[in-house]
């Protein structure tokens, strides 16, 4: 008798009518074979992969996407629950029957003349009871290779699934890369995602945002855990102890950089466990434990350089895992290496821009697309934590939330307790970035950095956070940070990047009860000189400005929060409303 996996493949084959079906085993030989195919195939008139300089960037390939397919497309992303309320005002909603009909129309025969790649993968350490089993089909060899980097692809997934029909089904075709025929449809009740018309990471690597966050958050709500847009790091302090943190910032707001941080402070070291997604469970001892469902980094290239993120440069130049991909960066023709703004101080003289034309500094805003990305295995990372595959996960002592704000939000503050922390995270506002299509630089509410990724009603999601807190015996401390404050001249006031370790040190002192804190209207602030600024040239007035609550700014902020909360009506937990009322009172509003 056919297994549920075989039945699924058969069903997909009938639907898509591919010329060939290829089932991936996750091996290096297979990846080399696929990379060879990709170097000979064209999508949309462009060669899929081009080999880069082997000496400078081992195992690396360049991919140029269609210019209309460079970021997540939130307006084409839908959560298809039986009722609109379940999806909530935070999601686009479509009736599941209507959505499927629409997608079937696109999918029918879409792989004629193409190969259908079947990708079995596990999200999470395969020996973990928190890990989940998945199968994706795709007709894009670029997507298939990217999936090998980003997830644990191979037979172990098939073995784990066995004769069970309980696995995530991801159905993807790149179609004709036409934004008018592009949809990313989520069916949380059926553990199913259908995606058509895009090859971009967040739209097409279905294990990532679609499964690990949107479907994952829904599963977490049902099963009593959290799927979050968070990094996981262990910070080793001078006495050798390692303290684990989670960190949530909206897309393109500093997660990957913080996850691979090389601290400027002596005796401190960051161990990397994840740079984008964390699955968080309450462990047997009543503490929160986190695992990383993913196996690679899909990171923003611009801004990544030896000064800002030396560990990532080492990761990209490591030859351990095959392959590494660069998408929509520029290419330096003098030595066939990828280049992006911030890769070096000087702009190379012979560049091809991300659109494939000769770069002209008078015509082009930038040589690389602002959302150009690299896809690289976590095993290439020299700071990979030895706990990365621990089936239990790592015990969390602190949670850092943040956003990109030129004003209003101080450099750092601490929430008084869990529920205040949930409130603080629920009111995060951040300037939009190039990670999603649409205008850049508008402030929007992005609670927990999950606005585009929460697969159900966000009001209920807030309540779920409060409920999880009740189950935890030793609650982590919750912090809020903003690395992106700007002065009158539009310059960043805080040096950021490696200097962010100074703020982490303060957090550790708070967790260990080694330093006090000052009360303010919005939370607890560092005491005078409590942040280690040794060796840093920063003015006292700058630090004062960075750590100030400006009541005028906050009045505007509260208005935006109220407008956001109003969308959710009575789904906003009563306790969060109480916190908002208290905040207004403290601000004299
Ligand atoms: P996603 O992968 O889309 O979820 O984003 P991310 O949160 O991982 O963002 P990432 O770390 O890739 O950073 C995005 C941009 O912010 C890059 O251009 C970085 O150079 C910049 N950035 C990161 N950290 C800092 C910082 O501390 N200060 C400043 N000024 N910029 C930063
Ligand atoms: Mn992300
Ligand atoms: Mn990232």
Coordinates of C-alpha atoms and ligand atoms in Angstrom, one line a residue:
X1 CA 0.0 0.0 0.0
X2 CA 1.2 3.5 -0.8
X3 CA 2.4 5.6 2.2
X4 CA 0.9 9.1 2.8
X5 CA 4.1 10.6 1.4
X6 CA 3.8 8.6 -1.8
X7 CA 0.1 9.5 -2.1
X8 CA 1.0 13.2 -1.7
X9 CA 3.7 13.0 -4.4
X10 CA 1.3 11.2 -6.7
X11 CA -1.3 13.9 -6.2
X12 CA 1.2 16.6 -6.9
X13 CA 2.4 14.9 -10.0
X14 CA -1.2 14.6 -11.4
X15 CA -1.8 18.3 -10.6
X16 CA 1.5 19.8 -11.9
X17 CA 2.2 17.3 -14.7
X18 CA 6.0 17.7 -14.6
X19 CA 8.3 15.9 -17.1
X20 CA 10.3 14.5 -14.2
X21 CA 10.0 13.9 -10.5
X22 CA 13.1 14.1 -8.3
X23 CA 13.1 13.2 -4.6
X24 CA 15.9 14.9 -2.7
X25 CA 18.1 12.9 -0.3
X26 CA 20.0 16.0 1.0
X27 CA 23.5 14.7 0.1
X28 CA 26.4 16.8 -1.1
X29 CA 26.6 14.9 -4.4
X30 CA 23.0 15.7 -5.1
X31 CA 23.6 19.4 -4.3
X32 CA 26.5 19.4 -6.7
X33 CA 24.4 17.8 -9.4
X34 CA 21.6 20.4 -8.8
X35 CA 24.1 23.3 -8.9
X36 CA 25.3 21.9 -12.3
X37 CA 21.8 21.8 -13.6
X38 CA 21.2 25.4 -12.4
X39 CA 24.2 26.6 -14.2
X40 CA 22.8 25.3 -17.4
X41 CA 19.1 26.3 -17.0
X42 CA 17.4 29.6 -17.6
X43 CA 14.3 31.0 -15.8
X44 CA 12.8 34.1 -17.2
X45 CA 15.7 34.4 -19.7
X46 CA 18.4 34.4 -16.9
X47 CA 20.9 31.7 -16.0
X48 CA 19.8 30.4 -12.6
X49 CA 23.2 30.1 -10.9
X50 CA 26.6 31.4 -11.9
X51 CA 29.8 30.2 -10.2
X52 CA 31.7 32.8 -8.1
X53 CA 35.4 33.0 -7.4
X54 CA 36.2 29.7 -5.6
X55 CA 39.3 31.0 -3.8
X56 CA 37.5 34.1 -2.3
X57 CA 34.1 32.5 -1.8
X58 CA 34.2 28.7 -1.8
X59 CA 31.1 26.7 -3.0
X60 CA 29.4 30.0 -3.9
X61 CA 27.0 30.8 -6.7
X62 CA 25.3 34.0 -7.9
X63 CA 21.6 34.3 -8.6
X64 CA 19.8 37.2 -10.2
X65 CA 16.0 37.1 -9.7
X66 CA 13.4 38.8 -11.8
X67 CA 13.4 42.5 -10.9
X68 CA 9.7 42.2 -9.8
X69 CA 10.6 39.4 -7.3
X70 CA 13.0 40.8 -4.7
X71 CA 11.2 40.8 -1.4
X72 CA 8.2 39.3 0.5
X73 CA 4.9 40.5 -0.9
X74 CA 2.6 41.0 2.1
X75 CA -0.4 42.1 0.1
X76 CA -0.4 38.8 -1.8
X77 CA 0.0 36.7 1.3
X78 CA -3.2 35.2 2.8
X79 CA -4.3 33.2 5.8
X80 CA -7.2 31.1 4.8
X81 CA -9.1 30.1 7.9
X82 CA -12.8 29.1 7.9
X83 CA -13.7 32.5 9.4
X84 CA -12.2 36.0 8.9
X85 CA -12.0 36.6 12.7
X86 CA -9.6 33.6 13.1
X87 CA -7.1 35.2 10.7
X88 CA -7.6 38.6 12.4
X89 CA -7.2 42.2 11.2
X90 CA -3.4 41.4 11.1
X91 CA -3.8 39.1 8.1
X92 CA -5.3 39.2 4.6
X93 CA -8.0 36.6 4.6
X94 CA -9.6 34.5 1.9
X95 CA -12.2 31.7 2.2
X96 CA -10.2 28.4 2.0
X97 CA -12.4 26.9 -0.7
X98 CA -12.1 30.0 -2.9
X99 CA -8.4 30.2 -2.2
X100 CA -7.8 26.6 -3.2
X101 CA -9.8 27.0 -6.4
X102 CA -7.7 30.0 -7.3
X103 CA -4.5 28.2 -6.7
X104 CA -5.6 25.0 -8.5
X105 CA -6.2 27.2 -11.5
X106 CA -2.5 28.3 -11.4
X107 CA -1.1 25.0 -10.5
X108 CA -2.8 22.8 -13.1
X109 CA -0.1 21.7 -15.6
X110 CA 2.3 24.4 -14.3
X111 CA 5.3 22.1 -14.3
X112 CA 5.0 20.8 -17.9
X113 CA 8.5 20.7 -19.3
X114 CA 10.0 21.1 -15.8
X115 CA 11.2 18.8 -13.0
X116 CA 9.3 18.6 -9.8
X117 CA 11.7 18.5 -6.9
X118 CA 10.3 16.8 -3.8
X119 CA 12.0 18.1 -0.6
X120 CA 11.5 16.1 2.6
X121 CA 12.8 18.1 5.6
X122 CA 12.7 18.4 9.4
X123 CA 12.3 21.7 11.1
X124 CA 14.3 21.5 14.4
X125 CA 16.9 19.0 15.7
X126 CA 15.7 15.6 14.3
X127 CA 16.0 14.0 17.8
X128 CA 13.8 16.7 19.4
X129 CA 10.2 16.1 20.4
X130 CA 9.6 19.8 19.4
X131 CA 10.8 19.2 15.8
X132 CA 8.3 18.9 12.9
X133 CA 8.2 17.0 9.7
X134 CA 7.6 18.6 6.3
X135 CA 7.5 18.0 2.6
X136 CA 7.7 20.7 -0.1
X137 CA 7.4 20.3 -3.8
X138 CA 8.8 23.0 -6.2
X139 CA 9.8 23.4 -9.8
X140 CA 12.6 25.8 -9.0
X141 CA 16.1 24.3 -8.7
X142 CA 17.2 27.6 -6.9
X143 CA 14.5 26.9 -4.3
X144 CA 15.5 23.3 -4.0
X145 CA 19.1 24.2 -3.3
X146 CA 18.1 27.0 -0.9
X147 CA 16.0 24.6 1.0
X148 CA 19.0 22.3 1.4
X149 CA 20.8 25.1 3.1
X150 CA 17.9 26.5 5.2
X151 CA 16.5 23.2 6.5
X152 CA 17.5 19.7 7.5
X153 CA 16.7 18.1 4.1
X154 CA 16.9 14.3 3.6
X155 CA 15.9 10.8 4.5
X156 CA 15.6 11.4 8.2
X157 CA 12.4 13.4 7.5
X158 CA 10.9 10.4 5.5
X159 CA 11.9 8.1 8.4
X160 CA 10.4 10.3 11.0
X161 CA 7.1 10.6 9.0
X162 CA 6.9 6.8 8.4
X163 CA 3.3 5.8 7.8
X164 CA 1.9 8.9 9.4
X165 CA -0.1 11.4 7.5
X166 CA 0.8 14.2 10.0
X167 CA 3.3 16.3 8.1
X168 CA 3.4 19.8 6.7
X169 CA 2.6 20.0 3.0
X170 CA 4.2 22.9 1.0
X171 CA 3.1 23.3 -2.6
X172 CA 5.2 25.7 -4.7
X173 CA 5.6 26.6 -8.3
X174 CA 7.5 29.6 -9.5
X175 CA 5.0 29.8 -12.4
X176 CA 5.9 32.6 -14.8
X177 CA 7.2 35.0 -12.0
X178 CA 4.3 37.4 -12.7
X179 CA 3.2 39.6 -9.8
X180 CA -0.4 39.5 -11.2
X181 CA -0.3 35.7 -10.8
X182 CA 1.4 35.5 -7.4
X183 CA -0.2 34.3 -4.2
X184 CA 1.0 32.8 -0.9
X185 CA -1.9 31.0 0.7
X186 CA -1.8 29.5 4.2
X187 CA -4.2 26.9 5.4
X188 CA -3.4 26.5 9.2
X189 CA -6.2 24.0 9.8
X190 CA -4.8 21.7 7.1
X191 CA -1.1 22.2 7.8
X192 CA -0.8 23.3 4.2
X193 CA 0.7 26.2 2.2
X194 CA 0.3 26.9 -1.5
X195 CA 2.6 29.4 -3.1
X196 CA 2.8 30.5 -6.8
X197 CA 4.6 33.0 -8.9
X198 CA 7.7 33.9 -6.7
X199 CA 11.1 32.4 -6.0
X200 CA 11.9 34.9 -3.2
X201 CA 13.0 33.3 0.1
X202 CA 10.0 34.3 2.3
X203 CA 7.6 33.5 -0.4
X204 CA 9.1 30.3 -1.7
X205 CA 11.2 28.5 0.9
X206 CA 8.1 27.3 2.6
X207 CA 9.8 26.0 5.7
X208 CA 10.8 29.5 6.7
X209 CA 8.2 32.3 7.2
X210 CA 5.2 30.3 5.9
X211 CA 5.6 27.2 8.0
X212 CA 8.0 28.0 10.9
X213 CA 6.1 31.3 11.7
X214 CA 2.6 31.5 10.2
X215 CA 1.6 27.8 10.5
X216 CA 4.0 27.4 13.4
X217 CA 2.4 30.2 15.5
X218 CA -1.0 28.6 14.9
X219 CA 0.2 25.2 15.9
X220 CA 1.9 26.8 19.0
X221 CA -1.4 28.4 19.9
X222 CA -3.2 25.0 19.7
X223 CA -0.4 23.0 21.4
X224 CA 0.8 25.5 24.1
X225 CA 4.1 26.8 22.7
X226 CA 5.4 29.9 20.8
X227 CA 6.8 30.3 17.3
X228 CA 8.6 33.6 17.1
X229 CA 10.6 35.8 14.8
X230 CA 13.6 35.6 17.1
X231 CA 17.3 35.0 17.2
X232 CA 18.7 32.6 19.8
X233 CA 22.2 33.4 21.3
X234 CA 24.3 32.2 24.2
X235 CA 26.4 35.0 25.7
X236 CA 29.5 33.7 27.5
X237 CA 30.7 36.0 30.2
X238 CA 34.3 36.3 31.6
X239 CA 33.8 33.6 34.2
X240 CA 32.8 31.1 31.5
X241 CA 29.1 31.0 32.2
X242 CA 26.7 31.1 29.2
X243 CA 23.4 33.1 29.4
X244 CA 20.8 32.5 26.7
X245 CA 18.8 35.2 25.1
X246 CA 16.1 35.5 22.5
X247 CA 15.9 38.6 20.3
X248 CA 13.0 39.8 18.1
X249 CA 13.4 42.7 15.7
X250 CA 11.3 43.4 12.5
X251 CA 12.7 42.3 9.2
X252 CA 16.0 44.0 8.3
X253 CA 16.4 45.5 11.8
X254 CA 19.4 43.7 13.1
X255 CA 18.7 40.1 14.1
X256 CA 21.3 38.4 12.0
X257 CA 23.9 41.0 13.0
X258 CA 23.1 40.4 16.7
X259 CA 23.1 36.6 16.3
X260 CA 26.7 36.7 15.0
X261 CA 27.9 39.4 17.3
X262 CA 31.6 39.7 18.0
X263 CA 31.5 41.6 21.3
X264 CA 33.9 44.6 21.7
X265 CA 34.1 43.8 25.5
X266 CA 36.9 41.6 26.7
X267 CA 36.0 38.2 28.0
X268 CA 32.6 38.2 26.3
X269 CA 31.7 35.8 23.5
X270 CA 28.4 35.2 21.6
X271 CA 27.5 31.7 20.6
X272 CA 25.0 31.5 17.7
X273 CA 22.0 29.2 17.7
X274 CA 19.6 31.0 15.3
X275 CA 19.3 34.3 13.5
X276 CA 15.6 34.5 12.5
X277 CA 13.2 32.0 14.1
X278 CA 12.8 30.4 17.5
X279 CA 10.3 27.7 18.7
X280 CA 9.8 28.1 22.4
X281 CA 8.5 25.5 24.8
X282 CA 8.0 25.3 28.5
X283 CA 10.5 22.7 29.7
X284 CA 10.1 20.0 32.3
X285 CA 11.7 22.3 34.9
X286 CA 9.2 25.1 34.2
X287 CA 11.7 27.3 32.3
X288 CA 11.4 28.5 28.7
X289 CA 13.5 26.5 26.2
X290 CA 14.2 27.5 22.6
X291 CA 15.2 25.5 19.5
X292 CA 16.0 26.8 16.0
X293 CA 13.8 25.1 13.4
X294 CA 16.2 26.3 10.7
X295 CA 19.6 25.2 9.5
X296 CA 20.9 28.2 7.7
X297 CA 21.0 32.0 7.4
X298 CA 19.0 33.9 4.8
X299 CA 20.7 37.3 5.5
X300 CA 20.6 40.8 4.3
X301 CA 23.8 41.5 2.4
X302 CA 24.1 45.3 2.4
X303 CA 25.8 46.6 5.5
X304 CA 27.6 43.3 6.2
X305 CA 31.3 44.0 6.3
X306 CA 34.5 43.2 8.2
X307 CA 33.9 46.1 10.6
X308 CA 30.2 45.5 11.2
X309 CA 29.9 41.7 11.1
X310 CA 33.3 40.0 10.8
X311 CA 31.8 36.6 11.9
X312 CA 29.3 36.7 9.0
X313 CA 32.2 37.4 6.5
X314 CA 34.0 34.4 7.9
X315 CA 30.8 32.3 7.6
X316 CA 30.4 33.3 3.9
X317 CA 34.0 32.4 3.2
X318 CA 33.9 29.1 5.0
X319 CA 34.1 26.0 2.7
X320 CA 32.4 23.5 5.0
X321 CA 28.9 23.2 3.5
X322 CA 27.8 23.1 -0.1
X323 CA 26.5 25.5 -1.5
X324 CA 26.4 29.2 -0.5
X325 CA 24.1 31.5 -2.6
X326 CA 24.2 35.2 -3.2
X327 CA 21.0 36.7 -4.6
X328 CA 20.7 40.2 -6.2
X329 CA 24.0 41.5 -4.9
X330 CA 26.3 43.3 -7.4
X331 CA 29.3 41.4 -8.9
X332 CA 32.8 42.7 -9.0
X333 CA 34.0 41.8 -12.5
X334 CA 37.7 42.2 -11.7
X335 CA 37.7 39.0 -9.6
X336 CA 34.1 37.5 -10.0
X337 CA 33.2 38.1 -6.3
X338 CA 29.8 39.3 -5.0
X339 CA 29.7 42.9 -3.8
X340 CA 27.2 45.1 -1.9
X341 CA 27.1 48.5 -0.2
X342 CA 29.2 48.1 3.0
X343 CA 31.2 45.1 1.7
X344 CA 34.2 47.5 1.4
X345 CA 34.7 51.2 1.9
X346 CA 35.7 51.7 -1.7
X347 CA 33.4 50.9 -4.6
X348 CA 35.1 48.5 -7.0
X349 CA 35.6 50.1 -10.4
X350 CA 34.1 47.4 -12.6
X351 CA 30.8 46.3 -11.1
X352 CA 27.7 44.7 -12.6
X353 CA 24.6 45.9 -10.7
X354 CA 21.9 43.6 -9.4
X355 CA 19.9 44.1 -12.5
X356 CA 22.7 42.8 -14.7
X357 CA 23.9 46.1 -16.1
X358 CA 27.2 47.9 -15.8
X359 CA 27.0 49.9 -12.5
X360 CA 27.0 53.7 -13.0
X361 CA 27.4 55.6 -9.8
X362 CA 25.6 58.6 -11.4
X363 CA 22.6 56.6 -12.4
X364 CA 22.2 53.8 -9.9
X365 CA 21.2 54.5 -6.3
X366 CA 23.0 51.3 -5.3
X367 CA 24.8 48.5 -7.0
X368 CA 23.2 45.7 -4.9
X369 CA 19.5 45.6 -4.2
X370 CA 18.9 46.9 -0.6
X371 CA 17.2 43.5 0.1
X372 CA 19.9 41.4 -1.6
X373 CA 20.6 38.3 0.4
X374 CA 23.0 35.5 1.0
X375 CA 21.9 31.9 1.8
X376 CA 24.5 30.1 3.9
X377 CA 24.5 27.0 6.2
X378 CA 24.6 27.6 9.9
X379 CA 27.4 24.9 10.0
X380 CA 29.7 27.5 8.2
X381 CA 29.3 29.8 11.2
X382 CA 32.5 29.7 13.4
X383 CA 30.5 30.8 16.5
X384 CA 27.9 28.0 16.1
X385 CA 26.9 27.0 19.7
X386 CA 27.6 23.4 20.7
X387 CA 24.0 23.3 21.9
X388 CA 22.6 24.0 18.5
X389 CA 21.3 20.4 18.1
X390 CA 20.3 19.9 21.7
X391 CA 16.9 18.3 21.4
X392 CA 15.7 20.1 24.6
X393 CA 16.8 23.5 23.3
X394 CA 18.5 26.1 25.5
X395 CA 17.1 27.7 28.7
X396 CA 16.2 31.4 28.2
X397 CA 17.1 34.1 30.7
X398 CA 16.4 37.2 28.7
X399 CA 14.2 38.3 25.8
X400 CA 15.2 41.4 23.8
X401 CA 12.6 43.2 21.6
X402 CA 13.5 46.0 19.3
X403 CA 12.6 48.1 16.3
X404 CA 14.0 50.6 13.9
X405 CA 13.1 54.1 15.1
X406 CA 14.9 57.4 14.5
X407 CA 13.1 58.9 17.5
X408 CA 10.9 58.1 20.5
X409 CA 12.2 54.7 21.6
X410 CA 15.2 54.9 23.9
X411 CA 18.4 52.8 23.4
X412 CA 17.4 50.3 26.1
X413 CA 14.9 49.8 28.9
X414 CA 13.5 46.9 30.8
X415 CA 10.0 45.7 31.5
X416 CA 9.0 45.4 35.1
X417 CA 7.5 41.9 34.8
X418 CA 6.3 39.4 32.2
X419 CA 2.9 41.1 31.5
X420 CA 4.5 44.5 31.2
X421 CA 7.0 42.9 28.8
X422 CA 4.1 41.5 26.7
X423 CA 2.6 45.0 26.7
X424 CA 5.9 46.6 25.6
X425 CA 6.3 44.0 22.8
X426 CA 2.7 44.4 21.7
X427 CA 3.2 48.2 21.1
X428 CA 6.5 47.9 19.0
X429 CA 6.5 50.3 16.1
X430 CA 9.2 50.2 13.4
X431 CA 10.1 51.9 10.2
X432 CA 9.3 49.7 7.1
X433 CA 12.3 48.3 5.3
X434 CA 13.2 46.8 1.9
X435 CA 12.6 43.3 3.2
X436 CA 9.0 43.6 2.1
X437 CA 7.7 45.3 -1.1
X438 CA 6.1 48.7 -0.6
X439 CA 7.2 52.0 0.8
X440 CA 10.3 52.1 3.0
X441 CA 10.6 54.3 6.2
X442 CA 7.0 54.5 7.4
X443 CA 6.4 53.7 11.0
X444 CA 4.0 50.9 11.5
X445 CA 3.0 48.8 14.5
X446 CA 4.9 45.5 14.4
X447 CA 4.1 43.7 17.7
X448 CA 6.8 41.2 18.7
X449 CA 8.1 41.8 15.2
X450 CA 5.4 39.3 14.2
X451 CA 2.9 41.5 12.3
X452 CA 3.6 39.9 8.9
X453 CA 4.0 36.4 10.4
X454 CA 1.4 35.7 13.0
X455 CA -0.9 33.1 11.5
X456 CA -4.0 33.9 13.5
X457 CA -5.7 36.8 15.3
X458 CA -3.1 38.9 17.0
X459 CA -5.4 39.7 19.9
X460 CA -5.5 36.0 20.7
X461 CA -1.8 35.8 20.2
X462 CA -1.2 38.5 22.9
X463 CA -3.4 36.4 25.2
X464 CA -1.4 33.3 24.4
X465 CA 1.8 35.1 25.4
X466 CA 0.2 36.1 28.8
X467 CA -1.0 32.5 29.3
X468 CA 2.5 31.0 28.5
X469 CA 3.8 33.4 31.2
X470 CA 1.5 31.8 33.8
X471 CA 3.0 28.4 33.0
X472 CA 6.6 29.4 33.5
X473 CA 8.3 29.0 36.9
X474 CA 11.4 31.1 36.2
X475 CA 10.4 33.9 33.8
X476 CA 13.1 35.5 31.6
X477 CA 13.5 39.3 31.9
X478 CA 12.1 41.3 28.9
X479 CA 14.1 44.2 27.4
X480 CA 13.3 46.8 24.7
X481 CA 16.1 48.2 22.5
X482 CA 16.5 50.7 19.6
X483 CA 19.9 50.7 17.8
X484 CA 18.6 53.2 15.2
X485 CA 18.1 56.6 17.0
X486 CA 19.2 59.5 14.8
X487 CA 20.4 63.0 15.5
X488 CA 19.3 66.3 13.9
X489 CA 21.7 65.6 11.0
X490 CA 20.2 62.2 10.4
X491 CA 23.2 60.3 11.7
X492 CA 22.9 57.2 13.9
X493 CA 23.6 58.3 17.6
X494 CA 24.5 54.8 18.8
X495 CA 27.5 53.0 17.1
X496 CA 25.5 49.8 17.1
X497 CA 26.8 46.4 15.8
X498 CA 29.7 45.1 17.9
X499 CA 29.1 47.9 20.5
X500 CA 25.6 46.4 21.2
X501 CA 27.5 44.0 23.4
X502 CA 27.7 46.9 25.9
X503 CA 23.9 46.8 26.2
X504 CA 23.8 43.0 26.5
X505 CA 26.3 43.2 29.4
X506 CA 24.0 45.6 31.2
X507 CA 21.1 43.1 30.7
X508 CA 23.2 40.3 32.1
X509 CA 24.0 42.4 35.2
X510 CA 20.2 43.0 35.5
X511 CA 19.4 39.3 35.2
X512 CA 22.1 38.4 37.8
X513 CA 20.9 41.2 40.1
X514 CA 24.3 43.0 40.0
X515 CA 22.9 46.4 39.1
X516 CA 19.8 48.5 40.0
X517 CA 17.5 50.3 37.7
X518 CA 15.6 53.6 37.6
X519 CA 11.9 53.8 37.2
X520 CA 10.4 55.8 34.3
X521 CA 7.0 56.2 32.6
X522 CA 7.7 53.3 30.2
X523 CA 9.9 50.9 32.2
X524 CA 13.2 50.5 34.0
X525 CA 16.3 52.4 32.9
X526 CA 20.0 51.9 33.5
X527 CA 21.4 53.8 36.5
X528 CA 24.0 56.4 35.9
X529 CA 27.2 55.0 34.3
X530 CA 25.8 51.4 34.5
X531 CA 26.4 50.8 30.8
X532 CA 30.1 49.9 30.1
X533 CA 31.3 52.5 27.7
X534 CA 35.0 51.8 28.1
X535 CA 37.0 52.5 25.0
X536 CA 34.0 54.1 23.3
X537 CA 34.1 57.7 22.2
X538 CA 30.5 58.9 22.9
X539 CA 29.4 62.2 24.4
X540 CA 27.6 62.2 27.8
X541 CA 24.8 64.3 26.2
X542 CA 24.3 61.7 23.5
X543 CA 23.9 59.0 26.0
X544 CA 21.4 61.2 27.9
X545 CA 19.4 61.8 24.7
X546 CA 19.5 58.0 24.0
X547 CA 18.1 57.2 27.4
X548 CA 15.3 59.8 27.6
X549 CA 11.6 59.5 27.5
X550 CA 10.3 62.5 25.4
X551 CA 6.7 63.1 26.5
X552 CA 5.8 64.9 23.2
X553 CA 7.1 61.9 21.2
X554 CA 5.3 59.5 23.4
X555 CA 2.0 61.3 23.1
X556 CA 2.2 60.7 19.3
X557 CA 3.2 57.1 20.0
X558 CA 0.2 56.5 22.3
X559 CA -2.2 57.7 19.6
X560 CA -0.7 55.2 17.2
X561 CA -1.0 52.4 19.7
X562 CA -4.6 53.2 20.4
X563 CA -5.4 53.2 16.7
X564 CA -3.7 49.8 16.4
X565 CA -5.4 48.2 19.4
X566 CA -8.8 49.5 18.2
X567 CA -8.6 47.3 15.1
X568 CA -8.7 44.2 17.4
X569 CA -11.7 45.4 19.5
X570 CA -12.3 43.1 22.5
X571 CA -9.7 40.6 21.4
X572 CA -7.1 42.8 23.1
X573 CA -6.5 41.2 26.5
X574 CA -7.9 43.2 29.4
X575 CA -4.5 43.3 31.1
X576 CA -2.9 45.0 28.1
X577 CA -5.6 47.6 28.0
X578 CA -4.9 48.2 31.7
X579 CA -1.2 48.7 30.9
X580 CA -2.1 51.2 28.2
X581 CA -4.3 53.2 30.5
X582 CA -1.6 53.3 33.1
X583 CA 1.0 54.4 30.6
X584 CA -1.3 57.3 29.6
X585 CA -1.8 58.3 33.2
X586 CA 2.0 58.3 33.8
X587 CA 2.5 60.5 30.7
X588 CA -0.2 62.9 31.9
X589 CA -2.5 62.1 29.0
Ligands
LIG1 P1 15.5 39.6 8.5 O1 16.5 38.6 8.1 O2 14.8 40.3 7.3 O3 14.5 39.1 9.4 O4 16.3 40.9 9.1 P2 17.4 41.0 10.3 O5 16.6 41.5 11.5 O6 18.1 39.8 10.4 O7 18.3 42.2 9.9 P3 19.9 42.3 9.7 O8 20.7 41.9 10.9 O9 20.3 41.6 8.5 O10 20.1 43.9 9.5 C1 19.5 44.6 8.5 C2 20.2 45.9 8.3 O11 20.4 46.6 9.5 C3 21.6 45.7 7.7 O12 21.8 46.7 6.7 C4 22.5 46.0 8.9 O13 23.7 46.5 8.4 C5 21.7 47.0 9.7 N1 22.1 46.9 11.2 C6 22.1 45.8 11.9 N2 22.5 46.1 13.2 C7 22.7 47.4 13.3 C8 23.1 48.3 14.3 O14 23.3 47.9 15.5 N3 23.1 49.6 14.0 C9 22.8 50.1 12.7 N4 22.9 51.4 12.5 N5 22.5 49.3 11.7 C10 22.4 48.0 12.0
LIG2 MN1 13.1 37.5 9.3
LIG3 MN1 18.2 38.1 9.2

